[in-house]
Amino acid sequence: MEDVVETVLIPEDKIKERVKELGAQISKDYKGKTLTVVCILRGASLFFVDLVRELDLDVRFEFMVVSSYGSGTTSSGEVKIVQDLAKPIRDKDVLIVEDIIDSGNTMSALTKVLQAREPASVKVCAFLDKPSRRTVDFKGDYIGFTVEDKFIIGYGLDYDEKYRNLKDICVLKPEVYMK
Ligand code: IMP
Ligand code: MG
């Protein structure tokens, strides 16, 4: 698998360190509250399971599948809910857990959809942020790392459904998706 990796951007130990910090911050901000944490499948899966174990809070798990990218590396601009939440979120504090904010289309659209259900609050925690790629104005509430405009794989992030299980956050060799 390593032959598709250009560089290791964030190694496993740095990921762990940052997830701990995010967990501590979120625990502090929501102290005394019940938090509905929404894992955006499949990219946020590994981040989600690590993050929730750092939350010193009463939490409820939810999972959603939204469509954004196809097999390429550019956003379609359209967001479809493929699998919705299991329970209503009215009056709940909701934290969306996402792998990466790129164009901003997915999170911008999804937060609007969830806001319309009248929760107490909706915030977004994304492990990675690529602000240089924004096409819509969107800012995450909790960000693990800000990254350059490179295609990222590993720690849940895929290229064409592959490489999600890499332990580190890596940059994909451009020749892989130029092919
Ligand atoms: P956005 O709607 O353009 O912000 O796209 C967000 C989604 O695109 C994320 O949930 C990822 O699934 C995918 N994505 C964006 N950039 C990357 C990347 O560098 N590697 C892998 N997936 C990415
Ligand atoms: Mg995704």
Coordinates of C-alpha atoms and ligand atoms in Angstrom, one line a residue:
M1 CA 0.0 0.0 0.0
E2 CA 2.9 2.3 0.8
D3 CA 3.8 2.8 -2.9
V4 CA 0.9 5.2 -3.3
V5 CA 2.0 7.4 -0.4
E6 CA 3.9 10.5 -1.3
T7 CA 4.5 11.7 2.3
V8 CA 3.3 10.9 5.8
L9 CA 1.7 14.2 6.8
I10 CA 0.5 13.4 10.3
P11 CA 1.8 10.3 12.0
E12 CA -0.3 8.1 14.3
D13 CA 1.2 9.5 17.5
K14 CA 0.4 13.1 16.5
I15 CA -3.1 12.1 15.5
K16 CA -3.6 10.5 19.0
E17 CA -2.3 13.7 20.7
R18 CA -4.6 16.0 18.8
V19 CA -7.7 13.8 19.3
K20 CA -7.0 13.9 23.0
E21 CA -6.9 17.7 22.9
L22 CA -10.1 18.0 20.8
G23 CA -11.8 15.6 23.2
A24 CA -10.8 17.7 26.2
Q25 CA -12.0 20.9 24.6
I26 CA -15.3 19.4 23.6
S27 CA -15.8 17.8 27.1
K28 CA -15.2 21.3 28.6
D29 CA -17.5 23.1 26.2
Y30 CA -20.4 20.7 26.7
K31 CA -19.9 20.0 30.4
G32 CA -23.0 18.7 32.1
K33 CA -24.9 18.2 28.8
T34 CA -25.9 15.2 26.8
L35 CA -24.2 15.2 23.4
T36 CA -25.5 13.5 20.3
V37 CA -22.4 12.7 18.2
V38 CA -23.1 12.1 14.6
C39 CA -20.5 10.1 12.7
I40 CA -20.4 10.8 9.0
L41 CA -19.7 7.5 7.3
R42 CA -17.4 6.3 6.1
G43 CA -14.6 8.8 6.2
A44 CA -15.0 9.8 9.8
S45 CA -15.3 6.3 11.2
L46 CA -11.8 6.0 12.7
F47 CA -11.7 9.6 14.0
F48 CA -15.1 9.1 15.6
V49 CA -14.2 5.9 17.5
D50 CA -11.1 7.6 18.8
L51 CA -12.8 10.9 19.6
V52 CA -15.8 9.6 21.5
R53 CA -13.5 7.7 23.9
E54 CA -11.9 11.1 24.8
L55 CA -15.3 12.6 25.7
D56 CA -16.0 12.9 29.4
L57 CA -19.7 13.4 28.7
D58 CA -23.0 11.6 28.4
V59 CA -23.0 10.8 24.7
R60 CA -25.4 9.3 22.2
F61 CA -24.2 7.8 18.9
E62 CA -25.7 8.5 15.6
F63 CA -24.5 7.6 12.1
M64 CA -25.2 9.1 8.8
V65 CA -24.2 8.4 5.2
V66 CA -24.1 11.4 2.9
S67 CA -22.9 11.4 -0.7
S68 CA -20.3 13.8 -1.7
Y69 CA -17.4 12.5 -3.8
G70 CA -17.7 9.8 -6.5
S71 CA -14.6 7.9 -7.4
G72 CA -12.7 11.0 -8.5
T73 CA -11.2 13.8 -6.4
T74 CA -13.5 16.7 -7.1
S75 CA -16.7 17.6 -5.3
S76 CA -20.0 17.1 -7.2
G77 CA -21.5 20.1 -5.4
E78 CA -24.5 18.0 -4.5
V79 CA -25.3 16.5 -1.1
K80 CA -27.7 13.6 -0.7
I81 CA -28.7 11.9 2.6
V82 CA -28.1 8.2 1.8
Q83 CA -28.7 7.1 5.4
D84 CA -30.4 9.4 7.9
L85 CA -30.2 9.6 11.7
A86 CA -32.0 6.9 13.7
K87 CA -33.7 9.3 16.1
P88 CA -35.1 12.8 16.2
I89 CA -32.7 15.6 17.3
R90 CA -35.2 18.2 18.4
D91 CA -33.8 20.1 21.5
K92 CA -30.7 18.0 21.4
D93 CA -27.1 19.2 21.3
V94 CA -25.6 17.8 18.1
L95 CA -22.0 17.5 17.1
I96 CA -21.3 16.3 13.6
V97 CA -18.0 14.4 13.3
E98 CA -16.5 14.6 9.8
D99 CA -13.2 13.6 8.3
I100 CA -12.4 16.7 6.2
I101 CA -13.9 20.0 5.1
D102 CA -12.9 20.6 1.5
S103 CA -15.2 22.7 -0.7
G104 CA -17.5 23.1 2.3
N105 CA -20.5 21.9 0.3
T106 CA -21.2 18.8 2.4
M107 CA -21.0 20.4 5.9
S108 CA -22.8 23.6 4.7
A109 CA -25.7 21.6 3.4
L110 CA -25.8 19.1 6.2
T111 CA -25.8 21.6 9.0
K112 CA -28.7 23.4 7.3
V113 CA -30.7 20.2 7.0
L114 CA -30.1 19.3 10.7
Q115 CA -30.8 22.9 11.9
A116 CA -34.2 22.7 10.3
R117 CA -35.0 19.9 12.7
E118 CA -34.7 22.4 15.6
P119 CA -32.0 20.9 17.7
A120 CA -30.7 22.9 20.7
S121 CA -27.4 23.3 18.8
V122 CA -25.5 21.9 15.9
K123 CA -21.7 22.1 15.6
V124 CA -19.1 20.5 13.4
C125 CA -15.9 18.8 14.4
A126 CA -13.7 17.9 11.4
F127 CA -10.4 16.2 11.7
L128 CA -9.0 18.0 8.7
D129 CA -9.7 21.3 7.0
K130 CA -8.6 22.4 3.6
P131 CA -9.6 26.1 3.6
S132 CA -7.9 26.9 0.3
R133 CA -10.4 24.7 -1.5
R134 CA -13.6 26.4 -0.2
T135 CA -16.3 27.2 -2.7
V136 CA -18.9 28.0 -0.1
D137 CA -18.4 30.0 3.1
F138 CA -18.2 27.4 5.9
K139 CA -16.2 27.3 9.1
G140 CA -16.0 24.2 11.3
D141 CA -16.2 24.6 15.1
Y142 CA -13.5 22.1 16.0
I143 CA -10.6 21.3 13.6
G144 CA -7.9 18.8 14.2
F145 CA -5.4 20.1 11.5
T146 CA -5.4 22.5 8.7
V147 CA -3.9 21.0 5.6
E148 CA -2.7 22.2 2.2
D149 CA -4.4 21.5 -1.1
K150 CA -3.2 17.9 -1.4
F151 CA -5.2 14.7 -1.7
I152 CA -5.2 13.0 1.6
I153 CA -5.6 9.3 2.4
G154 CA -5.6 7.3 5.6
Y155 CA -7.2 7.4 9.1
G156 CA -10.6 6.9 7.4
L157 CA -10.0 8.9 4.3
D158 CA -10.1 7.1 1.0
Y159 CA -9.2 7.4 -2.6
D160 CA -11.7 5.4 -4.6
E161 CA -12.7 3.5 -1.4
K162 CA -9.1 2.4 -0.8
Y163 CA -6.5 3.2 1.9
R164 CA -8.9 4.1 4.7
N165 CA -7.1 1.8 7.0
L166 CA -3.7 3.5 6.9
K167 CA -2.8 4.5 10.4
D168 CA -1.2 7.8 9.4
I169 CA -2.7 10.8 7.5
C170 CA -0.8 10.6 4.2
V171 CA -0.6 12.5 0.9
L172 CA -1.6 10.4 -2.1
K173 CA 0.9 10.4 -5.0
P174 CA -0.5 12.7 -7.7
E175 CA 0.3 10.1 -10.4
V176 CA -2.2 7.8 -8.8
Y177 CA -5.2 10.0 -9.5
M178 CA -3.7 11.6 -12.7
K179 CA -3.8 8.1 -14.3
Ligands
IMP1 P1 -16.7 18.9 0.6 O1 -18.2 18.8 0.4 O2 -16.0 19.3 -0.7 O3 -16.3 19.8 1.7 O4 -16.2 17.5 0.7 C1 -16.1 16.8 1.9 C2 -15.9 15.3 1.6 O5 -15.0 15.1 0.5 C3 -15.2 14.6 2.7 O6 -16.2 14.1 3.6 C4 -14.4 13.6 2.1 O7 -15.1 12.4 2.0 C5 -14.1 14.1 0.7 N1 -12.7 14.6 0.6 C6 -12.3 15.9 0.4 N2 -11.0 16.0 0.4 C7 -10.5 14.8 0.5 C8 -9.2 14.3 0.5 O8 -8.2 14.9 0.4 N3 -9.1 12.9 0.6 C9 -10.2 12.1 0.7 N4 -11.4 12.5 0.8 C10 -11.6 13.9 0.6
MG2 MG -16.5 11.6 3.3

